[in-house]
Short mmCIF file of N, CA, C and O in Angstrom, two decimals:
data_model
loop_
_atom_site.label_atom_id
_atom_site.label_comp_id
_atom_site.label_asym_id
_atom_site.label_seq_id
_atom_site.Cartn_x
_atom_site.Cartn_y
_atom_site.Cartn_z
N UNK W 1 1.12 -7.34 51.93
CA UNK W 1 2.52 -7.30 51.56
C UNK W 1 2.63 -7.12 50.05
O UNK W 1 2.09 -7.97 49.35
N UNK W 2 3.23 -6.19 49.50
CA UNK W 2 3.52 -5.91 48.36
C UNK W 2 4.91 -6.66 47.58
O UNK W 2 6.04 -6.21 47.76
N UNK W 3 4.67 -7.73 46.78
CA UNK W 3 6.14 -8.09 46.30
C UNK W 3 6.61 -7.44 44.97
O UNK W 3 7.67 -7.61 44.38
N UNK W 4 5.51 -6.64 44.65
CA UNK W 4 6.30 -6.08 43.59
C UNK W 4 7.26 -4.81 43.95
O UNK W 4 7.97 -4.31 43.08
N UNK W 5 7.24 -4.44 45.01
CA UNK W 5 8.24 -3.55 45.25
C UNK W 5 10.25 -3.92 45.28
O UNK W 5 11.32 -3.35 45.09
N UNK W 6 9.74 -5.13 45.61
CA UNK W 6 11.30 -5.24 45.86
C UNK W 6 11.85 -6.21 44.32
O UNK W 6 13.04 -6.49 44.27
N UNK W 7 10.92 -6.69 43.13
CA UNK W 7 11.23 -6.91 42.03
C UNK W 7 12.21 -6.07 41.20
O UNK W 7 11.78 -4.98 40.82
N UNK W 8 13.43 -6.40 40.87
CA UNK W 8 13.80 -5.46 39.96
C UNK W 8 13.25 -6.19 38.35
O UNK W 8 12.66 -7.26 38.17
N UNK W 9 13.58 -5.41 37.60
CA UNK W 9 12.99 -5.66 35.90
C UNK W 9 14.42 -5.67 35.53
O UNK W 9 15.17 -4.75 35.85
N UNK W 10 14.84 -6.80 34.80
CA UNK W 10 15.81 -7.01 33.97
C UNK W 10 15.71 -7.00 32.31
O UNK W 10 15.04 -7.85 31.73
N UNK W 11 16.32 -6.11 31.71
CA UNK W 11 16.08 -6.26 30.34
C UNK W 11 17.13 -6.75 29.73
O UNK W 11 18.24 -6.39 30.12
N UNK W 12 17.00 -7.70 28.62
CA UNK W 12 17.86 -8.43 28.00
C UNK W 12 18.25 -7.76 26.64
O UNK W 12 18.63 -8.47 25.71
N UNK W 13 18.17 -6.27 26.50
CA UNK W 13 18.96 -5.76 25.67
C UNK W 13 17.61 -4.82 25.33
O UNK W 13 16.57 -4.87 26.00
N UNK W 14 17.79 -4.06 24.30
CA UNK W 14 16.56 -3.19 23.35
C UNK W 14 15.20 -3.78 23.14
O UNK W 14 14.94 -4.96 22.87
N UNK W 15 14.38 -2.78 23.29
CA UNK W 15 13.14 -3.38 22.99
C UNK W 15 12.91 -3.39 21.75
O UNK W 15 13.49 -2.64 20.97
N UNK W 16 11.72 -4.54 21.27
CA UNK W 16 11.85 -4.03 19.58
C UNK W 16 10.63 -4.74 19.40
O UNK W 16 10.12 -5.39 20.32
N UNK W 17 10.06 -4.64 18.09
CA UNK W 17 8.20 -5.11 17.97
C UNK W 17 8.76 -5.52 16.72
O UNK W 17 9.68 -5.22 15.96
N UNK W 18 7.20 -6.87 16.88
CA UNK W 18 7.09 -8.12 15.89
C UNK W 18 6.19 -8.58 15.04
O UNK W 18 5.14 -9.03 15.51
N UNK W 19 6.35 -8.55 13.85
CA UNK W 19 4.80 -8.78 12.73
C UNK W 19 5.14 -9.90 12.80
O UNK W 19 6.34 -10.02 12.55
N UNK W 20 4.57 -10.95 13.06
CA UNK W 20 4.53 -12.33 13.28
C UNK W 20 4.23 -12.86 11.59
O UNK W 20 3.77 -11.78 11.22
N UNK W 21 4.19 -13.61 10.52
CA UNK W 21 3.83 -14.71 9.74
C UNK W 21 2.56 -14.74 9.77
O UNK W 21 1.96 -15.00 10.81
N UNK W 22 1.89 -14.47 8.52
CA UNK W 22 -0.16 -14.56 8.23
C UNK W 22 -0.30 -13.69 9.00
O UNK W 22 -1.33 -13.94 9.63
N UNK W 23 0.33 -12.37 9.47
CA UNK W 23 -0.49 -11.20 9.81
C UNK W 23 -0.40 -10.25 8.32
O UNK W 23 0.51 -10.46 7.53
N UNK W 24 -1.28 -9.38 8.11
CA UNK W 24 -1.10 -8.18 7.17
C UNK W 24 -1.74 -6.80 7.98
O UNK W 24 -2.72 -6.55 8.68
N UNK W 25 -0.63 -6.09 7.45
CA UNK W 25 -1.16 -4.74 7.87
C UNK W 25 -1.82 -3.91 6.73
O UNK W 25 -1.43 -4.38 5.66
N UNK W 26 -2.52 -3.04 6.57
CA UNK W 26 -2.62 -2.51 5.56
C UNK W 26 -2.83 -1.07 6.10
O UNK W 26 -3.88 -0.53 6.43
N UNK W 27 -1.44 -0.56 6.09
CA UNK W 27 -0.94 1.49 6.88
C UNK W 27 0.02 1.05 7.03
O UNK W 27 0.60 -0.01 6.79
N UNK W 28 0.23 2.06 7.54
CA UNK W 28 1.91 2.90 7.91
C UNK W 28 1.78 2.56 9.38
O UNK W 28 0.85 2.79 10.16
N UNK W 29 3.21 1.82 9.60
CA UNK W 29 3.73 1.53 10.60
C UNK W 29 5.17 2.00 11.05
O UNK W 29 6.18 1.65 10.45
N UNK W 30 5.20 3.14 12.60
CA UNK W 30 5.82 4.23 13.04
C UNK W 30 6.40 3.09 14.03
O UNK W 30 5.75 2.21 14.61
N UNK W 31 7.81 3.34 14.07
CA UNK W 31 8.25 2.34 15.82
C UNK W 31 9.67 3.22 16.20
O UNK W 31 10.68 3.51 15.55
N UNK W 32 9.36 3.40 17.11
CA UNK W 32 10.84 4.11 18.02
C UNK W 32 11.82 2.95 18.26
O UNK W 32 12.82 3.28 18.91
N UNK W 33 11.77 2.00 17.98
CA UNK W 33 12.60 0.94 18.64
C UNK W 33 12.36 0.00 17.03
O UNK W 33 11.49 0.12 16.17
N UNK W 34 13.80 -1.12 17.14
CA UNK W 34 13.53 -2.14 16.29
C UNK W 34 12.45 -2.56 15.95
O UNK W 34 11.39 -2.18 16.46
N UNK W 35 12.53 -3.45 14.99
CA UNK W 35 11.44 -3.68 14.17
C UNK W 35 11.34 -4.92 13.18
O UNK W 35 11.03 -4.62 12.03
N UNK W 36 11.52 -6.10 13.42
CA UNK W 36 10.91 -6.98 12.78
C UNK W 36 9.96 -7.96 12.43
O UNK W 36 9.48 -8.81 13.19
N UNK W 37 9.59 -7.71 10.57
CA UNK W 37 8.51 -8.06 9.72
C UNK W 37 8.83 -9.36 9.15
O UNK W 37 9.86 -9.58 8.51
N UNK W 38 7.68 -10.43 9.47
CA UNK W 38 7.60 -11.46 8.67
C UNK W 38 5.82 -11.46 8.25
O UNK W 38 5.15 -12.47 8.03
N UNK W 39 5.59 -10.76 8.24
CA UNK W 39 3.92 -10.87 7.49
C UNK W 39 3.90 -10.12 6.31
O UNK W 39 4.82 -10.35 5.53
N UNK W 40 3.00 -9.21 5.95
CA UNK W 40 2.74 -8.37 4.94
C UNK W 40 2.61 -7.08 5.19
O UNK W 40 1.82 -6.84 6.11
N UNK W 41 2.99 -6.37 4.80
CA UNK W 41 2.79 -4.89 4.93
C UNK W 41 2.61 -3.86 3.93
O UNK W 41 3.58 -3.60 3.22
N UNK W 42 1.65 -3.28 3.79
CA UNK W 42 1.02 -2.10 2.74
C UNK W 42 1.32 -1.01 3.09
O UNK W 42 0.33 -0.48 3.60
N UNK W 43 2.00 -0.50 3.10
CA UNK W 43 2.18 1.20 3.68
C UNK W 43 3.58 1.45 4.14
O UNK W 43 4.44 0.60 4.34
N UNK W 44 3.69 2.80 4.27
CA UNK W 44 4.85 3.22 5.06
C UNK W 44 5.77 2.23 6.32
O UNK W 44 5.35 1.45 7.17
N UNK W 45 6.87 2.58 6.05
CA UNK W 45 7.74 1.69 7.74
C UNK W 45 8.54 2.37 7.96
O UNK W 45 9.61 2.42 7.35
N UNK W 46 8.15 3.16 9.06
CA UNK W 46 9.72 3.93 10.11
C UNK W 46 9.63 3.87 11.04
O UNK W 46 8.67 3.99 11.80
N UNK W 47 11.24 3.56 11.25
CA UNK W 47 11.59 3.23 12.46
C UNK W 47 12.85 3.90 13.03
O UNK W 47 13.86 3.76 12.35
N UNK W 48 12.96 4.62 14.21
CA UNK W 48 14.08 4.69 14.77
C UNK W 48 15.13 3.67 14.85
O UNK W 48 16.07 4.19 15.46
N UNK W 49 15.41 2.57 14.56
CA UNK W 49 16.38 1.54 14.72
C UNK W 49 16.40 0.73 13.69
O UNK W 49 16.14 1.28 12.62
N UNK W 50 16.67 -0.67 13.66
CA UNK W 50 16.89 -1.53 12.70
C UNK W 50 15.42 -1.91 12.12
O UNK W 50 14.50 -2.33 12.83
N UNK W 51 15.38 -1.76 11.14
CA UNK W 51 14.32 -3.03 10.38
C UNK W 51 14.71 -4.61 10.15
O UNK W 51 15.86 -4.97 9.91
N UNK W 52 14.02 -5.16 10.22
CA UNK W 52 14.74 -6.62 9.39
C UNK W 52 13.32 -7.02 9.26
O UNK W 52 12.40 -6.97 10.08
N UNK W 53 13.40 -7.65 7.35
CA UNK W 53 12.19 -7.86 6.80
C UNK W 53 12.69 -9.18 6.52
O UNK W 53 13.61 -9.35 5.72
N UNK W 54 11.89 -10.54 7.40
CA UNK W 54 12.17 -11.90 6.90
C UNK W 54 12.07 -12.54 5.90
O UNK W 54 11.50 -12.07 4.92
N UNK W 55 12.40 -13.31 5.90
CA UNK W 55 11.93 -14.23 4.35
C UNK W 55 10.87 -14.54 4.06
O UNK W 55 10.65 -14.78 2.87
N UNK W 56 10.33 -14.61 4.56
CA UNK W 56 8.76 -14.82 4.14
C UNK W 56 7.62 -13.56 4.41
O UNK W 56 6.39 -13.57 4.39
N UNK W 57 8.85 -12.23 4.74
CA UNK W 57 7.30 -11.00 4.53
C UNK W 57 7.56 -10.54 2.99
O UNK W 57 8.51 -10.81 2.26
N UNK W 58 6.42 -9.78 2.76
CA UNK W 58 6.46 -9.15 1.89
C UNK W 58 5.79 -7.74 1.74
O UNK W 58 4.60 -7.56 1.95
N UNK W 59 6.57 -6.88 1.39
CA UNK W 59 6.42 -5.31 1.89
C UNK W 59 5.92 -4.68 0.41
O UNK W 59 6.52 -4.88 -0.64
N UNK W 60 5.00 -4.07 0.52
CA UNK W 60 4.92 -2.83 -0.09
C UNK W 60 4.86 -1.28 0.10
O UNK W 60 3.87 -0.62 0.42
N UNK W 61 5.43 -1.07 -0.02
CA UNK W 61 5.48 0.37 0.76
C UNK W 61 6.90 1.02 0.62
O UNK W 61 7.65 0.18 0.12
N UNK W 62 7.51 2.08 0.85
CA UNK W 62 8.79 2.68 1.60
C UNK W 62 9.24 2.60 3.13
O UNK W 62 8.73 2.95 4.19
N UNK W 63 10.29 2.06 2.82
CA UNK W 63 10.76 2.22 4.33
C UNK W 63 12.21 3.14 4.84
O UNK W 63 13.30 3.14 4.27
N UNK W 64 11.90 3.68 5.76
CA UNK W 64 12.57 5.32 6.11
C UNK W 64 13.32 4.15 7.75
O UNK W 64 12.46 3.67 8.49
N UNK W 65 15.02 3.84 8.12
CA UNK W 65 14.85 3.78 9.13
C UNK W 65 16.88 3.75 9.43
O UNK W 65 17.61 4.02 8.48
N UNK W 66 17.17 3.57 10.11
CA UNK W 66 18.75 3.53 10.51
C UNK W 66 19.25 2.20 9.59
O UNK W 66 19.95 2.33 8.59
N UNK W 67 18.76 0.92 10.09
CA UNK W 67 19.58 0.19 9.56
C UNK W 67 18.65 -1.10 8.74
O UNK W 67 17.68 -1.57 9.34
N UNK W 68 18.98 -1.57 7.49
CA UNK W 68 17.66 -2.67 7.26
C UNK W 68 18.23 -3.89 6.61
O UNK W 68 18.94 -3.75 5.62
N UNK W 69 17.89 -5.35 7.20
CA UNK W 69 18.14 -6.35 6.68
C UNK W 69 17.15 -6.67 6.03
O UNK W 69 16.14 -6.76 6.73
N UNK W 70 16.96 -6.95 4.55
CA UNK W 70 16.09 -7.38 3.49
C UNK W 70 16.03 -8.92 3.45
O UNK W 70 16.63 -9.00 2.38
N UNK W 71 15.73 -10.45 3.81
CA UNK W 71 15.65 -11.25 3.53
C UNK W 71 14.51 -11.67 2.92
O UNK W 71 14.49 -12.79 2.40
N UNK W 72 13.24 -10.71 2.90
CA UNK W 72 12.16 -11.06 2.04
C UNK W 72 11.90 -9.93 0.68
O UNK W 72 12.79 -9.17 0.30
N UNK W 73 10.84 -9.97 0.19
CA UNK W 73 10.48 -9.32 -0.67
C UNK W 73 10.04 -7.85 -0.38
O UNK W 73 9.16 -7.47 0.39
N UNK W 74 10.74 -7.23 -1.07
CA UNK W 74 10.36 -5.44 -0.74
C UNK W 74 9.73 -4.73 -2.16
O UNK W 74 10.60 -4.33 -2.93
N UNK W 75 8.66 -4.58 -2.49
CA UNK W 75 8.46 -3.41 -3.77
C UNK W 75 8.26 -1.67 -3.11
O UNK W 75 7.15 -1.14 -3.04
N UNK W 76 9.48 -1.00 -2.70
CA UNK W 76 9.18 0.22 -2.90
C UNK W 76 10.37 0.87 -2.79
O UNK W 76 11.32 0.31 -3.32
N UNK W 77 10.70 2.58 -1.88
CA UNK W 77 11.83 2.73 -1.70
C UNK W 77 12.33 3.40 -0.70
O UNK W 77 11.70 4.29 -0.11
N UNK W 78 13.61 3.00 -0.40
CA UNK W 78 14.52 2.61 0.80
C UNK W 78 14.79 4.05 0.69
O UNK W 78 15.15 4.67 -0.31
N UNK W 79 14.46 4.68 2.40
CA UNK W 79 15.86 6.10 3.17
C UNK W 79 16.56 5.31 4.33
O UNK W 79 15.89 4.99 5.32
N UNK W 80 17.87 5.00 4.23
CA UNK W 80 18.46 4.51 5.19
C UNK W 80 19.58 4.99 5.50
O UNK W 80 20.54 4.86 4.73
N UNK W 81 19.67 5.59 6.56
CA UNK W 81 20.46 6.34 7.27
C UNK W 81 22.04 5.86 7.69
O UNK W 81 23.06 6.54 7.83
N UNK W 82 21.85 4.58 7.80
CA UNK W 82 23.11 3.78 7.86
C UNK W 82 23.06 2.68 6.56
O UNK W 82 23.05 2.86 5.34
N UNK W 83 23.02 1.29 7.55
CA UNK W 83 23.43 0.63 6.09
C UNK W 83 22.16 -0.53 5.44
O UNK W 83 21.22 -0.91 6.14
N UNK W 84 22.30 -0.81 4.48
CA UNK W 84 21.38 -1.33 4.03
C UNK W 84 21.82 -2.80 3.44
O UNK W 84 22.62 -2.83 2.50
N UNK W 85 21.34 -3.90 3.95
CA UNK W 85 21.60 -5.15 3.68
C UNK W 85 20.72 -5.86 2.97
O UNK W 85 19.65 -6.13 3.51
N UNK W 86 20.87 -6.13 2.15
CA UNK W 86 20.01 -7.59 1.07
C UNK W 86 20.81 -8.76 1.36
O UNK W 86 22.04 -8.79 1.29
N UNK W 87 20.03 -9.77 1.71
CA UNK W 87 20.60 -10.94 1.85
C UNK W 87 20.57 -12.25 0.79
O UNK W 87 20.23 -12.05 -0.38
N UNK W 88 20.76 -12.98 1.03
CA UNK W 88 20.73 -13.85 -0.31
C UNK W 88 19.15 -14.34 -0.99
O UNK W 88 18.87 -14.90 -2.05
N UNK W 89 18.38 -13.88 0.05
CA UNK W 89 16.80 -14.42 -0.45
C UNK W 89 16.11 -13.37 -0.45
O UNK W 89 14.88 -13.46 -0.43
N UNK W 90 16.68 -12.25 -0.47
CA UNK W 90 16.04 -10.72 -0.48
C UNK W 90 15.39 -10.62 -2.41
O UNK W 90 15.68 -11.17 -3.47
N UNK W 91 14.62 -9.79 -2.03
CA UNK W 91 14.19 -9.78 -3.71
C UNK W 91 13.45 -8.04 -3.60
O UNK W 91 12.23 -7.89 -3.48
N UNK W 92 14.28 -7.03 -3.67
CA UNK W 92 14.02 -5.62 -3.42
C UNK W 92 14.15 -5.18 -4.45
O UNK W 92 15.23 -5.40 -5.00
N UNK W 93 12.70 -4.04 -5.46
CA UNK W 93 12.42 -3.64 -6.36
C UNK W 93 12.58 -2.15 -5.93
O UNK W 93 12.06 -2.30 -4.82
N UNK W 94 12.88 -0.90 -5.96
CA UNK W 94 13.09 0.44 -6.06
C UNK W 94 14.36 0.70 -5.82
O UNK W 94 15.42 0.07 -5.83
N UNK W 95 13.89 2.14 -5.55
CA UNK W 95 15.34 3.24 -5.38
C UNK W 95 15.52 2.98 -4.11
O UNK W 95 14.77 2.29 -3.42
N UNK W 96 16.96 3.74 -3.61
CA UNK W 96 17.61 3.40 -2.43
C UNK W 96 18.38 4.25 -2.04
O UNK W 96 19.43 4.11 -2.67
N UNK W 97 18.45 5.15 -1.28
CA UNK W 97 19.09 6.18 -0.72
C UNK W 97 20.08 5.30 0.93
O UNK W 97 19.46 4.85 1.89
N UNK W 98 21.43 5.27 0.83
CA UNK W 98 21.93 4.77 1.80
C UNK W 98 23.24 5.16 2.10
O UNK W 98 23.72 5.86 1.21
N UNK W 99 24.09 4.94 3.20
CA UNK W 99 25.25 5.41 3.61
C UNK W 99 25.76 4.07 2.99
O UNK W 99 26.09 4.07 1.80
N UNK W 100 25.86 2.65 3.90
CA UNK W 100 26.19 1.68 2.81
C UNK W 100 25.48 0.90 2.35
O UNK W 100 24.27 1.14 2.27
N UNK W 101 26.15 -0.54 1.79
CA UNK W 101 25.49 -0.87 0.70
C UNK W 101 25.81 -2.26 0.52
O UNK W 101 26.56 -2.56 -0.41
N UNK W 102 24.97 -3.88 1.91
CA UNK W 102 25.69 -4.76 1.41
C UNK W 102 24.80 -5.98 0.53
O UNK W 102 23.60 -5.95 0.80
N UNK W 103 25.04 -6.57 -0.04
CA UNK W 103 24.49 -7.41 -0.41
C UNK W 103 25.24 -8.92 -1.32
O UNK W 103 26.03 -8.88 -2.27
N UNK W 104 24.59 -10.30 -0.55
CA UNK W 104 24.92 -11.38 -0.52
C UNK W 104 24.67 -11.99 -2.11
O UNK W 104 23.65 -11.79 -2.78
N UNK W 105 25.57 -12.58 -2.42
CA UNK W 105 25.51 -13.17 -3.50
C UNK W 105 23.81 -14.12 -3.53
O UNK W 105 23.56 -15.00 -2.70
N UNK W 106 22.92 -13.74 -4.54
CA UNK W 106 21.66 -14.74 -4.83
C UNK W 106 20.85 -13.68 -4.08
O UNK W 106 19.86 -14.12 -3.50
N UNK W 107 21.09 -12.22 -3.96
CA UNK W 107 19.62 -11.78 -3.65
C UNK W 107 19.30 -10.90 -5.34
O UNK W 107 19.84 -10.86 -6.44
N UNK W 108 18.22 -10.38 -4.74
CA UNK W 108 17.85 -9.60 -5.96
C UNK W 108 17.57 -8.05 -5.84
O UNK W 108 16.71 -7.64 -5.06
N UNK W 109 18.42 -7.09 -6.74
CA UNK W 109 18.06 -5.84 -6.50
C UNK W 109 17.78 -5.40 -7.79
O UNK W 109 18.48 -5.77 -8.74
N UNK W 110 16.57 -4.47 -7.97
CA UNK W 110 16.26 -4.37 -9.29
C UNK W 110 15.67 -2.65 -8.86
O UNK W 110 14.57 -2.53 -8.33
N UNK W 111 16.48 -1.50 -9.15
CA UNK W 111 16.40 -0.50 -9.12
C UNK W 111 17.65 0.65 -9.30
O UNK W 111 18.59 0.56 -10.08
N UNK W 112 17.42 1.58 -8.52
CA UNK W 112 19.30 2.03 -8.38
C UNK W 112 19.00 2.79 -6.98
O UNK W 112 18.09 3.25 -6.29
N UNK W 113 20.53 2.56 -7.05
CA UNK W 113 20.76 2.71 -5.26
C UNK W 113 21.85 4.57 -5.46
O UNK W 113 22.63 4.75 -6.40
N UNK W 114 21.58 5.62 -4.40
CA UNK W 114 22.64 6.61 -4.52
C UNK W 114 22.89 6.59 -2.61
O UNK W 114 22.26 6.55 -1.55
N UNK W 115 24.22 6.66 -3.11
CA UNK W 115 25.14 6.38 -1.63
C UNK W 115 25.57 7.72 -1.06
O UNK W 115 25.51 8.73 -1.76
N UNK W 116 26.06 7.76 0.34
CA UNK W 116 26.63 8.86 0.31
C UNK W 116 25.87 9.51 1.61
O UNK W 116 25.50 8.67 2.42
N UNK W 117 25.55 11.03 1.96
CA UNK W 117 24.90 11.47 3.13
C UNK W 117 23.11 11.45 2.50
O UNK W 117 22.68 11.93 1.45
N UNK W 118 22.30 10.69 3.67
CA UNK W 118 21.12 10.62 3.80
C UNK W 118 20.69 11.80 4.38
O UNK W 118 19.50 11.98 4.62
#
């Protein structure tokens, strides 16, 4: 008797992949789907969907993706297709290419940002 036939699969919304805390990558990391970083990362990040970089990762590299929440440390520079968020514990060093543009009182942006079509 087979019970996996009559299983349906329920998904609880979008799929999306996870750099867990004390991992490091060191490359370029490609994802069709969301995407959030709390470890370290050396290299490239694109993604078809959202990024969100936690408070406790820290990125080096460029990241190319639709939408990105910054709550950790970023040194490189941003293509974002939609909008681009720094949050209050964000601490993002480069340039920034974005449609918008938000950011919370107590983060840190130290570069220049040009708005407008990506």
């Amino acid at each position: 008797m087979n019970l996996m036939k009559n299983k349906e699969t329920v998904s609880l919304g979008g799929a999306h992949n996870a750099l867990a805390p004390g991992t490091v990558v060191k490359g370029n990391i490609i994802a069709e789907e969301d995407l959030r970083i709390d470890g370290k990362v050396e290299g490239i990040i694109e993604s078809a969907g959202k990024v969100v970089i936690g408070p406790q990762a820290e990125i080096k590299g460029d990241i190319h993706c639709t939408n990105v929440d910054i709550m950790g440390k970023v040194i490189g520079n941003l293509i974002i297709k939609d909008t681009l968020s720094l949050k209050a514990s964000a601490n993002f060093s480069g340039d920034a290419a974005t449609v918008k543009l938000e950011i919370e009182p107590g983060a840190i942006f130290n570069g220049a940002c040009k708005m407008g079509g990506v």
